Amino acid sequence: MDLDVFAAAHRPDWERLDALVRRRRRLSGPEVDELVELYQRVSTHLSVVRSSGQDPRLVGYLSGLVARARSAVTGAHEAAWRDAARFFTETFPAVLYRLRWWWIAAGLGTVAFSAALAVWLVADPRVLSAVGTPEQIRAYVENDFANYYVEHPGASFAAQVWTNNAWAAALALIFGVFLCLPTVYILALNGANLGVAAGAMFAHGKGDVFLGLILPHGLLELTAVFVAAGVGLKLGWTLIAPGPRPRLRALGEEARPALAVALGLVLVLFVSGLIEGFVTGWVHITWLRIGIGVLAELLFLAYVFVVGRAAHNRGVTGDIAAAPQAAPVAG
């Protein structure tokens, strides 16, 4: 086949397709039909040129043109805001609901461990003395714990908290793939920190201060960490017990929805960071700041168990590989 003759004969189609792709957001109805027809036709041209193996540059040109045309055909009717809306109304909450027992178990286990440690510290002063000297513990209880939330400007503190919590959540999620062990360690470390703080405060009669400063942001913040850890544990368990699926295939099927969770938790932790930066240390009416934290937590749970349940029941899995390919393919 003479590629020069072939290219000369079909170049008008290629140039017309290129022009339609460039104007894809302003096409009339007949032009959209023409775009689809030309996409199919040029896809066939690409197959012919590629099979000849004579001109890599022409193959590259047509490959790029066909790829851009495919994007126009499959995506021109979907605005970016629709993709974002679908993510937050279907994909993210559906995955949260499907994996609910994993992160609920992670949360209950961590809270139980923290509570047991706090009770131990309150009941046995010798254990509390092993945490720090009496002067250090007194300074922490009387000043350091409360001052932590007001010693920096709200905006910078919120940004710092958001970054730190997002990093902790990412570690808990990603490292779960190593047979769950790093995620269990992260949960235990967070639970120990919470339990020691609670034990020290309650042992010195400051339990009301502790709860008044932890609950506003801690409910949503810890829930986000538990969600990340639960998803991480699911990833690790998938490698341990993949069921009838090959391990790598099972891991891939769980890792894709896990990516959706990681993206969604960025927003959840942003909200908890705002509460910690602008409410916890700055709203001086205890019932009001706790009420804000409780409301945020209830909204999140409603989001999971109402919106997420509905999306899950419609068959939404959060697996990006499940998206249908709407582009027509030339035979």
mmCIF file of N, CA and C in Angstrom, residues 212-262:
data_model
loop_
_atom_site.group_PDB
_atom_site.id
_atom_site.type_symbol
_atom_site.label_atom_id
_atom_site.label_comp_id
_atom_site.label_asym_id
_atom_site.label_seq_id
_atom_site.Cartn_x
_atom_site.Cartn_y
_atom_site.Cartn_z
ATOM 1 N N GLY A 212 -14.567 18.435 76.907
ATOM 2 C CA GLY A 212 -14.998 19.677 76.275
ATOM 3 C C GLY A 212 -14.105 20.125 75.148
ATOM 4 N N LEU A 213 -12.837 19.696 75.173
ATOM 5 C CA LEU A 213 -11.903 20.098 74.120
ATOM 6 C C LEU A 213 -11.649 18.995 73.083
ATOM 7 N N ILE A 214 -11.924 17.762 73.431
ATOM 8 C CA ILE A 214 -11.702 16.655 72.497
ATOM 9 C C ILE A 214 -12.923 16.401 71.618
ATOM 10 N N LEU A 215 -14.102 16.439 72.211
ATOM 11 C CA LEU A 215 -15.306 16.055 71.464
ATOM 12 C C LEU A 215 -15.615 16.947 70.266
ATOM 13 N N PRO A 216 -15.423 18.279 70.326
ATOM 14 C CA PRO A 216 -15.820 19.104 69.182
ATOM 15 C C PRO A 216 -15.208 18.667 67.858
ATOM 16 N N HIS A 217 -13.917 18.453 67.834
ATOM 17 C CA HIS A 217 -13.265 18.044 66.587
ATOM 18 C C HIS A 217 -12.959 16.554 66.551
ATOM 19 N N GLY A 218 -12.801 15.957 67.750
ATOM 20 C CA GLY A 218 -12.325 14.581 67.816
ATOM 21 C C GLY A 218 -13.297 13.565 67.268
ATOM 22 N N LEU A 219 -14.597 13.816 67.395
ATOM 23 C CA LEU A 219 -15.569 12.848 66.883
ATOM 24 C C LEU A 219 -15.382 12.617 65.392
ATOM 25 N N LEU A 220 -15.362 13.689 64.622
ATOM 26 C CA LEU A 220 -15.223 13.556 63.171
ATOM 27 C C LEU A 220 -13.800 13.168 62.784
ATOM 28 N N GLU A 221 -12.830 13.755 63.460
ATOM 29 C CA GLU A 221 -11.427 13.473 63.138
ATOM 30 C C GLU A 221 -11.096 12.010 63.371
ATOM 31 N N LEU A 222 -11.472 11.472 64.532
ATOM 32 C CA LEU A 222 -11.176 10.072 64.826
ATOM 33 C C LEU A 222 -11.971 9.137 63.918
ATOM 34 N N THR A 223 -13.201 9.521 63.595
ATOM 35 C CA THR A 223 -13.981 8.693 62.675
ATOM 36 C C THR A 223 -13.280 8.586 61.325
ATOM 37 N N ALA A 224 -12.724 9.692 60.843
ATOM 38 C CA ALA A 224 -11.998 9.664 59.573
ATOM 39 C C ALA A 224 -10.782 8.747 59.654
ATOM 40 N N VAL A 225 -10.075 8.817 60.763
ATOM 41 C CA VAL A 225 -8.907 7.939 60.944
ATOM 42 C C VAL A 225 -9.358 6.482 61.009
ATOM 43 N N PHE A 226 -10.471 6.214 61.693
ATOM 44 C CA PHE A 226 -10.981 4.847 61.781
ATOM 45 C C PHE A 226 -11.407 4.338 60.407
ATOM 46 N N VAL A 227 -12.009 5.216 59.604
ATOM 47 C CA VAL A 227 -12.395 4.820 58.248
ATOM 48 C C VAL A 227 -11.160 4.430 57.444
ATOM 49 N N ALA A 228 -10.135 5.277 57.490
ATOM 50 C CA ALA A 228 -8.897 4.978 56.760
ATOM 51 C C ALA A 228 -8.292 3.666 57.240
ATOM 52 N N ALA A 229 -8.271 3.472 58.555
ATOM 53 C CA ALA A 229 -7.699 2.245 59.103
ATOM 54 C C ALA A 229 -8.530 1.030 58.708
ATOM 55 N N GLY A 230 -9.859 1.171 58.744
ATOM 56 C CA GLY A 230 -10.705 0.048 58.359
ATOM 57 C C GLY A 230 -10.490 -0.362 56.919
ATOM 58 N N VAL A 231 -10.354 0.613 56.036
ATOM 59 C CA VAL A 231 -10.089 0.312 54.626
ATOM 60 C C VAL A 231 -8.706 -0.326 54.479
ATOM 61 N N GLY A 232 -7.744 0.189 55.236
ATOM 62 C CA GLY A 232 -6.412 -0.417 55.215
ATOM 63 C C GLY A 232 -6.431 -1.859 55.686
ATOM 64 N N LEU A 233 -7.185 -2.134 56.746
ATOM 65 C CA LEU A 233 -7.304 -3.509 57.239
ATOM 66 C C LEU A 233 -7.967 -4.413 56.200
ATOM 67 N N LYS A 234 -8.947 -3.854 55.492
ATOM 68 C CA LYS A 234 -9.599 -4.639 54.440
ATOM 69 C C LYS A 234 -8.611 -4.984 53.329
ATOM 70 N N LEU A 235 -7.749 -4.034 52.964
ATOM 71 C CA LEU A 235 -6.737 -4.305 51.949
ATOM 72 C C LEU A 235 -5.803 -5.429 52.406
ATOM 73 N N GLY A 236 -5.331 -5.318 53.664
ATOM 74 C CA GLY A 236 -4.426 -6.348 54.174
ATOM 75 C C GLY A 236 -5.087 -7.699 54.256
ATOM 76 N N TRP A 237 -6.329 -7.732 54.702
ATOM 77 C CA TRP A 237 -7.027 -9.006 54.825
ATOM 78 C C TRP A 237 -7.306 -9.622 53.460
ATOM 79 N N THR A 238 -7.481 -8.779 52.450
ATOM 80 C CA THR A 238 -7.692 -9.292 51.100
ATOM 81 C C THR A 238 -6.486 -10.094 50.628
ATOM 82 N N LEU A 239 -5.280 -9.643 51.007
ATOM 83 C CA LEU A 239 -4.088 -10.415 50.657
ATOM 84 C C LEU A 239 -3.995 -11.701 51.463
ATOM 85 N N ILE A 240 -4.430 -11.658 52.718
ATOM 86 C CA ILE A 240 -4.365 -12.844 53.566
ATOM 87 C C ILE A 240 -5.398 -13.875 53.134
ATOM 88 N N ALA A 241 -6.623 -13.413 52.884
ATOM 89 C CA ALA A 241 -7.711 -14.326 52.521
ATOM 90 C C ALA A 241 -8.459 -13.770 51.321
ATOM 91 N N PRO A 242 -7.921 -13.956 50.112
ATOM 92 C CA PRO A 242 -8.559 -13.383 48.917
ATOM 93 C C PRO A 242 -9.795 -14.124 48.449
ATOM 94 N N GLY A 243 -10.087 -15.272 49.052
ATOM 95 C CA GLY A 243 -11.227 -16.056 48.591
ATOM 96 C C GLY A 243 -10.924 -16.740 47.282
ATOM 97 N N PRO A 244 -11.903 -16.900 46.407
ATOM 98 C CA PRO A 244 -11.681 -17.616 45.142
ATOM 99 C C PRO A 244 -10.894 -16.804 44.117
ATOM 100 N N ARG A 245 -10.684 -15.506 44.365
ATOM 101 C CA ARG A 245 -9.983 -14.653 43.411
ATOM 102 C C ARG A 245 -8.472 -14.780 43.568
ATOM 103 N N PRO A 246 -7.702 -14.629 42.485
ATOM 104 C CA PRO A 246 -6.240 -14.519 42.634
ATOM 105 C C PRO A 246 -5.903 -13.305 43.499
ATOM 106 N N ARG A 247 -4.812 -13.411 44.266
ATOM 107 C CA ARG A 247 -4.498 -12.357 45.237
ATOM 108 C C ARG A 247 -4.335 -10.985 44.588
ATOM 109 N N LEU A 248 -3.599 -10.910 43.506
ATOM 110 C CA LEU A 248 -3.364 -9.607 42.888
ATOM 111 C C LEU A 248 -4.649 -9.027 42.311
ATOM 112 N N ARG A 249 -5.485 -9.874 41.762
ATOM 113 C CA ARG A 249 -6.759 -9.379 41.236
ATOM 114 C C ARG A 249 -7.638 -8.881 42.377
ATOM 115 N N ALA A 250 -7.688 -9.642 43.466
ATOM 116 C CA ALA A 250 -8.496 -9.229 44.614
ATOM 117 C C ALA A 250 -7.988 -7.920 45.200
ATOM 118 N N LEU A 251 -6.661 -7.797 45.272
ATOM 119 C CA LEU A 251 -6.085 -6.561 45.812
ATOM 120 C C LEU A 251 -6.433 -5.374 44.925
ATOM 121 N N GLY A 252 -6.350 -5.557 43.608
ATOM 122 C CA GLY A 252 -6.690 -4.480 42.690
ATOM 123 C C GLY A 252 -8.143 -4.058 42.809
ATOM 124 N N GLU A 253 -9.029 -5.037 42.986
ATOM 125 C CA GLU A 253 -10.455 -4.723 43.100
ATOM 126 C C GLU A 253 -10.775 -3.966 44.384
ATOM 127 N N GLU A 254 -9.984 -4.176 45.433
ATOM 128 C CA GLU A 254 -10.199 -3.447 46.680
ATOM 129 C C GLU A 254 -9.413 -2.132 46.715
ATOM 130 N N ALA A 255 -8.290 -2.087 46.011
ATOM 131 C CA ALA A 255 -7.455 -0.879 46.050
ATOM 132 C C ALA A 255 -8.102 0.280 45.315
ATOM 133 N N ARG A 256 -8.836 0.010 44.255
ATOM 134 C CA ARG A 256 -9.460 1.096 43.509
ATOM 135 C C ARG A 256 -10.522 1.830 44.339
ATOM 136 N N PRO A 257 -11.436 1.120 45.013
ATOM 137 C CA PRO A 257 -12.341 1.841 45.919
ATOM 138 C C PRO A 257 -11.606 2.516 47.079
ATOM 139 N N ALA A 258 -10.501 1.926 47.519
ATOM 140 C CA ALA A 258 -9.725 2.543 48.603
ATOM 141 C C ALA A 258 -9.198 3.909 48.185
ATOM 142 N N LEU A 259 -8.859 4.048 46.908
ATOM 143 C CA LEU A 259 -8.414 5.345 46.406
ATOM 144 C C LEU A 259 -9.532 6.376 46.528
ATOM 145 N N ALA A 260 -10.765 5.959 46.255
ATOM 146 C CA ALA A 260 -11.901 6.872 46.409
ATOM 147 C C ALA A 260 -12.050 7.317 47.856
ATOM 148 N N VAL A 261 -11.845 6.402 48.793
ATOM 149 C CA VAL A 261 -11.933 6.749 50.209
ATOM 150 C C VAL A 261 -10.855 7.760 50.574
ATOM 151 N N ALA A 262 -9.633 7.535 50.098
ATOM 152 C CA ALA A 262 -8.534 8.454 50.412
ATOM 153 C C ALA A 262 -8.852 9.861 49.924
#
